[in-house]
Amino acid sequence: MPNLTASKLYKLLSKINVVWILVILLIIASFLIGVLFTKVQYLEKGMSVSTIDNQSSGDQLGPTQPTGPVDVAVGHLPPLGDENAPVTIVEFSDFQCPFCKSLFDETLPQIKKEFIDTGKVKFYYRHYPLTSIHPNAQKAAEASECANDQGKFWDYHDELFNNQADWESLSADEASAKFEEYAGSVGLSANEFSDCLSSGKFADAVNEDLNDGTAAGVDGTPGTFINGYLTVGAVPYEQFKAEIEARLEE
């Protein structure tokens, strides 16, 4: 064993202490980094879930929503149901919106069966085309107006939603050709419909609905007013039912 003087031993112990201190500091730093990373992941996950939850039932443009009843006009299209029904539903919708189709497929039939057909609810449709994300929505809305001009709004409304997957990704010209095809399917005059659609006859009517919806607090689709109270998105039927029943009790 080598002969160690006091000074050499002191230096050796000092080096060992420094090494251990560095090891301990490294362990502490690793632990803190791990904790920080876990918290960041948790926060990011929480933000992602929150974002998904907020966007999962509707297409939105902004954050504003009314908190109380709003005096919203029913528009000019014919309603589903008895015009004297005590509860008025006004839906602002977009024919290209997948959430609006979900409401059409899953919720509206139940509302119709339980409340519209029994004389408790009248249901009005108004246009709210989100053209920034749904480029064919404006022309689809105009097409439904042309169908209404021949007394077939609801038949054409159903045709557009039932066939949404066939026209939503088409070019403007291809989509218009599809809209003319659907006119034939519901028994419209082909020439009259074609002239109406190509002329943009009802573009202003669609824009009026859009402006009214925005003024009432709509910022996405579907936006559904039940006696003036706004329900945002394609929420489950039970939520609509609870809101309708609350309005019936007033």
C-alpha atoms as a printed R data frame, in Angstrom:
    type eleno elety resid chain resno       x      y       z
1   ATOM     1    CA   MET     A     1   0.000  0.000   0.000
2   ATOM     2    CA   PRO     A     2   1.446  3.327  -0.983
3   ATOM     3    CA   ASN     A     3   2.607  5.666   1.783
4   ATOM     4    CA   LEU     A     4   0.030  8.505   2.094
5   ATOM     5    CA   THR     A     5   0.952 11.739   3.737
6   ATOM     6    CA   ALA     A     6  -1.701 13.778   5.496
7   ATOM     7    CA   SER     A     7  -1.849 16.290   2.655
8   ATOM     8    CA   LYS     A     8  -2.252 13.598  -0.003
9   ATOM     9    CA   LEU     A     9  -4.963 11.891   2.029
10  ATOM    10    CA   TYR     A    10  -6.793 15.207   2.413
11  ATOM    11    CA   LYS     A    11  -6.654 15.828  -1.334
12  ATOM    12    CA   LEU     A    12  -7.910 12.295  -2.063
13  ATOM    13    CA   LEU     A    13 -10.821 12.636   0.343
14  ATOM    14    CA   SER     A    14 -11.659 16.037  -1.109
15  ATOM    15    CA   LYS     A    15 -11.834 14.552  -4.624
16  ATOM    16    CA   ILE     A    16 -14.057 11.720  -3.381
17  ATOM    17    CA   ASN     A    17 -16.371 14.221  -1.653
18  ATOM    18    CA   VAL     A    18 -16.624 16.320  -4.804
19  ATOM    19    CA   VAL     A    19 -17.526 13.237  -6.851
20  ATOM    20    CA   TRP     A    20 -20.237 12.236  -4.398
21  ATOM    21    CA   ILE     A    21 -21.599 15.753  -4.260
22  ATOM    22    CA   LEU     A    22 -21.792 15.826  -8.067
23  ATOM    23    CA   VAL     A    23 -23.521 12.423  -8.106
24  ATOM    24    CA   ILE     A    24 -26.061 13.592  -5.535
25  ATOM    25    CA   LEU     A    25 -26.695 16.833  -7.428
26  ATOM    26    CA   LEU     A    26 -27.137 14.865 -10.657
27  ATOM    27    CA   ILE     A    27 -29.680 12.578  -8.989
28  ATOM    28    CA   ILE     A    28 -31.596 15.552  -7.595
29  ATOM    29    CA   ALA     A    29 -31.534 17.324 -10.971
30  ATOM    30    CA   SER     A    30 -32.781 14.189 -12.744
31  ATOM    31    CA   PHE     A    31 -35.618 13.864 -10.249
32  ATOM    32    CA   LEU     A    32 -36.664 17.495 -10.663
33  ATOM    33    CA   ILE     A    33 -36.527 17.243 -14.456
34  ATOM    34    CA   GLY     A    34 -38.669 14.111 -14.305
35  ATOM    35    CA   VAL     A    35 -41.250 15.814 -12.103
36  ATOM    36    CA   LEU     A    36 -41.326 18.856 -14.387
37  ATOM    37    CA   PHE     A    37 -41.677 16.698 -17.505
38  ATOM    38    CA   THR     A    38 -44.551 14.759 -15.927
39  ATOM    39    CA   LYS     A    39 -46.350 17.978 -15.006
40  ATOM    40    CA   VAL     A    40 -45.919 19.372 -18.517
41  ATOM    41    CA   GLN     A    41 -47.309 16.161 -20.013
42  ATOM    42    CA   TYR     A    42 -50.239 16.273 -17.619
43  ATOM    43    CA   LEU     A    43 -51.013 19.883 -18.453
44  ATOM    44    CA   GLU     A    44 -50.723 19.264 -22.184
45  ATOM    45    CA   LYS     A    45 -52.995 16.249 -21.884
46  ATOM    46    CA   GLY     A    46 -55.495 18.248 -19.894
47  ATOM    47    CA   MET     A    47 -55.470 21.053 -22.453
48  ATOM    48    CA   SER     A    48 -55.891 18.580 -25.290
49  ATOM    49    CA   VAL     A    49 -58.839 16.865 -23.616
50  ATOM    50    CA   SER     A    50 -60.440 20.218 -22.876
51  ATOM    51    CA   THR     A    51 -59.971 21.350 -26.462
52  ATOM    52    CA   ILE     A    52 -61.413 18.126 -27.846
53  ATOM    53    CA   ASP     A    53 -64.384 18.269 -25.467
54  ATOM    54    CA   ASN     A    54 -65.168 21.832 -26.532
55  ATOM    55    CA   GLN     A    55 -64.965 21.059 -30.235
56  ATOM    56    CA   SER     A    56 -66.355 17.519 -30.353
57  ATOM    57    CA   SER     A    57 -69.994 18.482 -30.874
58  ATOM    58    CA   GLY     A    58 -69.856 21.452 -33.219
59  ATOM    59    CA   ASP     A    59 -67.898 23.515 -35.735
60  ATOM    60    CA   GLN     A    60 -67.028 26.849 -34.134
61  ATOM    61    CA   LEU     A    61 -65.640 30.194 -35.271
62  ATOM    62    CA   GLY     A    62 -65.365 32.033 -31.948
63  ATOM    63    CA   PRO     A    63 -65.972 31.898 -28.200
64  ATOM    64    CA   THR     A    64 -68.996 34.143 -27.657
65  ATOM    65    CA   GLN     A    65 -72.270 32.632 -26.445
66  ATOM    66    CA   PRO     A    66 -75.346 34.216 -24.855
67  ATOM    67    CA   THR     A    67 -76.083 33.166 -21.276
68  ATOM    68    CA   GLY     A    68 -79.814 33.887 -21.257
69  ATOM    69    CA   PRO     A    69 -82.824 33.823 -23.585
70  ATOM    70    CA   VAL     A    70 -82.427 35.681 -26.867
71  ATOM    71    CA   ASP     A    71 -85.160 37.159 -29.038
72  ATOM    72    CA   VAL     A    72 -84.263 35.335 -32.249
73  ATOM    73    CA   ALA     A    73 -86.391 35.508 -35.404
74  ATOM    74    CA   VAL     A    74 -87.638 32.266 -36.934
75  ATOM    75    CA   GLY     A    75 -86.809 33.265 -40.508
76  ATOM    76    CA   HIS     A    76 -88.857 32.647 -43.622
77  ATOM    77    CA   LEU     A    77 -88.627 28.880 -44.159
78  ATOM    78    CA   PRO     A    78 -91.613 26.680 -43.252
79  ATOM    79    CA   PRO     A    79 -91.413 24.954 -39.869
80  ATOM    80    CA   LEU     A    80 -91.750 21.331 -38.950
81  ATOM    81    CA   GLY     A    81 -94.779 21.000 -36.699
82  ATOM    82    CA   ASP     A    82 -97.717 23.077 -35.561
83  ATOM    83    CA   GLU     A    83 -97.062 26.816 -35.757
84  ATOM    84    CA   ASN     A    84 -99.072 27.190 -32.529
85  ATOM    85    CA   ALA     A    85 -96.857 24.779 -30.565
86  ATOM    86    CA   PRO     A    86 -95.718 26.286 -27.235
87  ATOM    87    CA   VAL     A    87 -91.987 25.662 -27.742
88  ATOM    88    CA   THR     A    88 -90.092 27.171 -30.662
89  ATOM    89    CA   ILE     A    89 -86.808 25.680 -31.821
90  ATOM    90    CA   VAL     A    90 -84.667 27.656 -34.259
91  ATOM    91    CA   GLU     A    91 -81.642 25.782 -35.543
92  ATOM    92    CA   PHE     A    92 -78.810 27.651 -37.267
93  ATOM    93    CA   SER     A    93 -77.141 25.007 -39.381
94  ATOM    94    CA   ASP     A    94 -74.716 24.244 -42.189
95  ATOM    95    CA   PHE     A    95 -75.459 21.473 -44.693
96  ATOM    96    CA   GLN     A    96 -71.755 20.580 -44.940
97  ATOM    97    CA   CYS     A    97 -71.169 20.473 -41.181
98  ATOM    98    CA   PRO     A    98 -70.650 16.894 -39.869
99  ATOM    99    CA   PHE     A    99 -72.054 17.831 -36.454
100 ATOM   100    CA   CYS     A   100 -75.209 19.206 -38.086
101 ATOM   101    CA   LYS     A   101 -75.578 15.895 -39.901
102 ATOM   102    CA   SER     A   102 -75.172 14.100 -36.580
103 ATOM   103    CA   LEU     A   103 -78.006 16.166 -35.126
104 ATOM   104    CA   PHE     A   104 -80.076 15.420 -38.240
105 ATOM   105    CA   ASP     A   105 -79.372 11.678 -38.082
106 ATOM   106    CA   GLU     A   106 -79.532 11.025 -34.358
107 ATOM   107    CA   THR     A   107 -81.384 13.781 -32.520
108 ATOM   108    CA   LEU     A   108 -83.941 15.399 -34.813
109 ATOM   109    CA   PRO     A   109 -85.880 12.137 -35.408
110 ATOM   110    CA   GLN     A   110 -86.330 11.735 -31.644
111 ATOM   111    CA   ILE     A   111 -87.343 15.375 -31.184
112 ATOM   112    CA   LYS     A   112 -89.812 14.975 -34.037
113 ATOM   113    CA   LYS     A   113 -91.360 11.814 -32.620
114 ATOM   114    CA   GLU     A   114 -91.672 12.982 -29.016
115 ATOM   115    CA   PHE     A   115 -92.269 16.706 -29.338
116 ATOM   116    CA   ILE     A   116 -92.960 17.891 -32.907
117 ATOM   117    CA   ASP     A   117 -95.482 15.233 -33.922
118 ATOM   118    CA   THR     A   118 -97.270 15.635 -30.570
119 ATOM   119    CA   GLY     A   119 -97.824 19.368 -31.049
120 ATOM   120    CA   LYS     A   120 -95.398 20.547 -28.359
121 ATOM   121    CA   VAL     A   121 -92.611 21.912 -30.569
122 ATOM   122    CA   LYS     A   122 -92.298 23.755 -33.850
123 ATOM   123    CA   PHE     A   123 -88.880 23.523 -35.497
124 ATOM   124    CA   TYR     A   124 -87.395 26.166 -37.792
125 ATOM   125    CA   TYR     A   125 -84.247 25.863 -39.896
126 ATOM   126    CA   ARG     A   126 -81.989 28.833 -40.622
127 ATOM   127    CA   HIS     A   127 -78.741 28.942 -42.573
128 ATOM   128    CA   TYR     A   128 -75.310 29.439 -41.022
129 ATOM   129    CA   PRO     A   129 -72.797 28.323 -43.672
130 ATOM   130    CA   LEU     A   130 -69.223 28.288 -42.369
131 ATOM   131    CA   THR     A   131 -67.650 28.933 -45.738
132 ATOM   132    CA   SER     A   132 -64.123 29.232 -44.355
133 ATOM   133    CA   ILE     A   133 -64.131 25.509 -43.567
134 ATOM   134    CA   HIS     A   134 -67.092 24.286 -45.650
135 ATOM   135    CA   PRO     A   135 -66.668 25.736 -49.153
136 ATOM   136    CA   ASN     A   136 -69.816 24.102 -50.569
137 ATOM   137    CA   ALA     A   137 -72.096 25.115 -47.693
138 ATOM   138    CA   GLN     A   138 -73.203 28.460 -49.147
139 ATOM   139    CA   LYS     A   139 -74.325 26.961 -52.446
140 ATOM   140    CA   ALA     A   140 -76.008 24.060 -50.663
141 ATOM   141    CA   ALA     A   141 -77.991 26.571 -48.617
142 ATOM   142    CA   GLU     A   142 -78.955 28.457 -51.779
143 ATOM   143    CA   ALA     A   143 -79.999 25.157 -53.376
144 ATOM   144    CA   SER     A   144 -82.338 24.441 -50.459
145 ATOM   145    CA   GLU     A   145 -83.835 27.907 -50.916
146 ATOM   146    CA   CYS     A   146 -84.435 27.134 -54.576
147 ATOM   147    CA   ALA     A   147 -86.188 23.944 -53.475
148 ATOM   148    CA   ASN     A   148 -88.279 25.957 -51.025
149 ATOM   149    CA   ASP     A   149 -89.234 28.233 -53.908
150 ATOM   150    CA   GLN     A   150 -90.969 25.169 -55.366
151 ATOM   151    CA   GLY     A   151 -92.480 24.103 -52.028
152 ATOM   152    CA   LYS     A   152 -90.000 21.304 -51.252
153 ATOM   153    CA   PHE     A   153 -87.654 22.698 -48.622
154 ATOM   154    CA   TRP     A   154 -87.767 19.852 -46.099
155 ATOM   155    CA   ASP     A   155 -87.551 17.137 -48.749
156 ATOM   156    CA   TYR     A   156 -84.467 18.809 -50.169
157 ATOM   157    CA   HIS     A   157 -83.062 19.493 -46.689
158 ATOM   158    CA   ASP     A   158 -83.183 15.749 -46.011
159 ATOM   159    CA   GLU     A   159 -81.637 14.953 -49.388
160 ATOM   160    CA   LEU     A   160 -78.645 17.214 -48.731
161 ATOM   161    CA   PHE     A   161 -77.919 15.732 -45.317
162 ATOM   162    CA   ASN     A   162 -78.526 12.141 -46.393
163 ATOM   163    CA   ASN     A   163 -76.028 12.547 -49.233
164 ATOM   164    CA   GLN     A   164 -73.531 14.852 -47.521
165 ATOM   165    CA   ALA     A   165 -70.623 12.442 -48.020
166 ATOM   166    CA   ASP     A   166 -71.213 12.469 -51.788
167 ATOM   167    CA   TRP     A   167 -70.835 16.211 -52.318
168 ATOM   168    CA   GLU     A   168 -68.898 17.691 -49.381
169 ATOM   169    CA   SER     A   169 -65.453 17.159 -50.958
170 ATOM   170    CA   LEU     A   170 -66.344 18.073 -54.535
171 ATOM   171    CA   SER     A   171 -65.358 21.166 -56.456
172 ATOM   172    CA   ALA     A   172 -67.930 23.954 -56.649
173 ATOM   173    CA   ASP     A   173 -69.053 22.942 -60.145
174 ATOM   174    CA   GLU     A   174 -69.254 19.261 -59.234
175 ATOM   175    CA   ALA     A   175 -71.232 20.043 -56.095
176 ATOM   176    CA   SER     A   176 -73.688 22.202 -58.057
177 ATOM   177    CA   ALA     A   177 -74.206 19.321 -60.477
178 ATOM   178    CA   LYS     A   178 -75.033 17.090 -57.503
179 ATOM   179    CA   PHE     A   179 -77.474 19.680 -56.170
180 ATOM   180    CA   GLU     A   180 -79.263 19.669 -59.515
181 ATOM   181    CA   GLU     A   181 -79.354 15.874 -59.397
182 ATOM   182    CA   TYR     A   182 -81.016 15.991 -55.974
183 ATOM   183    CA   ALA     A   183 -83.597 18.430 -57.334
184 ATOM   184    CA   GLY     A   184 -84.741 15.696 -59.680
185 ATOM   185    CA   SER     A   185 -84.820 13.194 -56.824
186 ATOM   186    CA   VAL     A   186 -87.361 15.249 -54.864
187 ATOM   187    CA   GLY     A   187 -89.500 16.097 -57.886
188 ATOM   188    CA   LEU     A   188 -88.499 19.684 -58.649
189 ATOM   189    CA   SER     A   189 -88.612 21.344 -62.046
190 ATOM   190    CA   ALA     A   190 -85.050 20.826 -63.280
191 ATOM   191    CA   ASN     A   191 -84.888 23.939 -65.463
192 ATOM   192    CA   GLU     A   192 -86.405 26.222 -62.853
193 ATOM   193    CA   PHE     A   193 -84.082 24.878 -60.171
194 ATOM   194    CA   SER     A   194 -80.992 25.180 -62.377
195 ATOM   195    CA   ASP     A   195 -81.798 28.787 -63.291
196 ATOM   196    CA   CYS     A   196 -82.412 29.635 -59.639
197 ATOM   197    CA   LEU     A   197 -79.173 28.081 -58.409
198 ATOM   198    CA   SER     A   198 -76.915 29.505 -61.109
199 ATOM   199    CA   SER     A   199 -78.339 33.022 -60.704
200 ATOM   200    CA   GLY     A   200 -77.605 33.220 -56.976
201 ATOM   201    CA   LYS     A   201 -81.200 34.282 -56.453
202 ATOM   202    CA   PHE     A   202 -81.216 33.452 -52.750
203 ATOM   203    CA   ALA     A   203 -77.650 34.342 -51.787
204 ATOM   204    CA   ASP     A   204 -78.880 37.410 -49.897
205 ATOM   205    CA   ALA     A   205 -81.473 35.364 -48.004
206 ATOM   206    CA   VAL     A   206 -78.763 32.963 -46.844
207 ATOM   207    CA   ASN     A   207 -76.532 35.858 -45.784
208 ATOM   208    CA   GLU     A   208 -79.414 37.420 -43.859
209 ATOM   209    CA   ASP     A   209 -79.764 34.204 -41.837
210 ATOM   210    CA   LEU     A   210 -76.029 34.189 -41.197
211 ATOM   211    CA   ASN     A   211 -76.073 37.786 -39.980
212 ATOM   212    CA   ASP     A   212 -79.104 37.178 -37.756
213 ATOM   213    CA   GLY     A   213 -77.423 34.146 -36.227
214 ATOM   214    CA   THR     A   214 -74.242 36.050 -35.475
215 ATOM   215    CA   ALA     A   215 -76.234 38.898 -33.926
216 ATOM   216    CA   ALA     A   216 -78.044 36.372 -31.711
217 ATOM   217    CA   GLY     A   217 -74.755 34.933 -30.452
218 ATOM   218    CA   VAL     A   218 -74.215 31.984 -32.771
219 ATOM   219    CA   ASP     A   219 -70.541 31.324 -33.489
220 ATOM   220    CA   GLY     A   220 -70.646 27.751 -34.786
221 ATOM   221    CA   THR     A   221 -72.906 24.994 -35.978
222 ATOM   222    CA   PRO     A   222 -75.267 23.635 -35.040
223 ATOM   223    CA   GLY     A   223 -76.541 26.453 -32.852
224 ATOM   224    CA   THR     A   224 -80.050 25.685 -31.619
225 ATOM   225    CA   PHE     A   225 -82.336 28.106 -29.782
226 ATOM   226    CA   ILE     A   226 -85.097 26.571 -27.658
227 ATOM   227    CA   ASN     A   227 -87.473 29.395 -26.744
228 ATOM   228    CA   GLY     A   228 -84.477 31.688 -27.023
229 ATOM   229    CA   TYR     A   229 -82.012 29.595 -24.990
230 ATOM   230    CA   LEU     A   230 -78.992 28.557 -27.032
231 ATOM   231    CA   THR     A   231 -77.797 24.955 -27.080
232 ATOM   232    CA   VAL     A   232 -74.397 24.663 -28.754
233 ATOM   233    CA   GLY     A   233 -73.427 21.636 -30.824
234 ATOM   234    CA   ALA     A   234 -74.896 18.222 -31.558
235 ATOM   235    CA   VAL     A   235 -75.444 17.407 -27.899
236 ATOM   236    CA   PRO     A   236 -77.146 14.137 -26.866
237 ATOM   237    CA   TYR     A   237 -80.903 13.911 -27.269
238 ATOM   238    CA   GLU     A   238 -81.417 13.729 -23.503
239 ATOM   239    CA   GLN     A   239 -79.932 17.214 -23.151
240 ATOM   240    CA   PHE     A   240 -82.318 18.588 -25.783
241 ATOM   241    CA   LYS     A   241 -85.196 16.767 -24.102
242 ATOM   242    CA   ALA     A   242 -84.390 18.264 -20.706
243 ATOM   243    CA   GLU     A   243 -84.214 21.759 -22.186
244 ATOM   244    CA   ILE     A   244 -87.505 21.340 -24.081
245 ATOM   245    CA   GLU     A   245 -89.268 20.012 -20.986
246 ATOM   246    CA   ALA     A   246 -87.939 22.934 -18.950
247 ATOM   247    CA   ARG     A   247 -89.408 25.353 -21.477
248 ATOM   248    CA   LEU     A   248 -92.742 23.478 -21.480
249 ATOM   249    CA   GLU     A   249 -92.996 23.965 -17.718
250 ATOM   250    CA   GLU     A   250 -92.591 27.747 -17.915
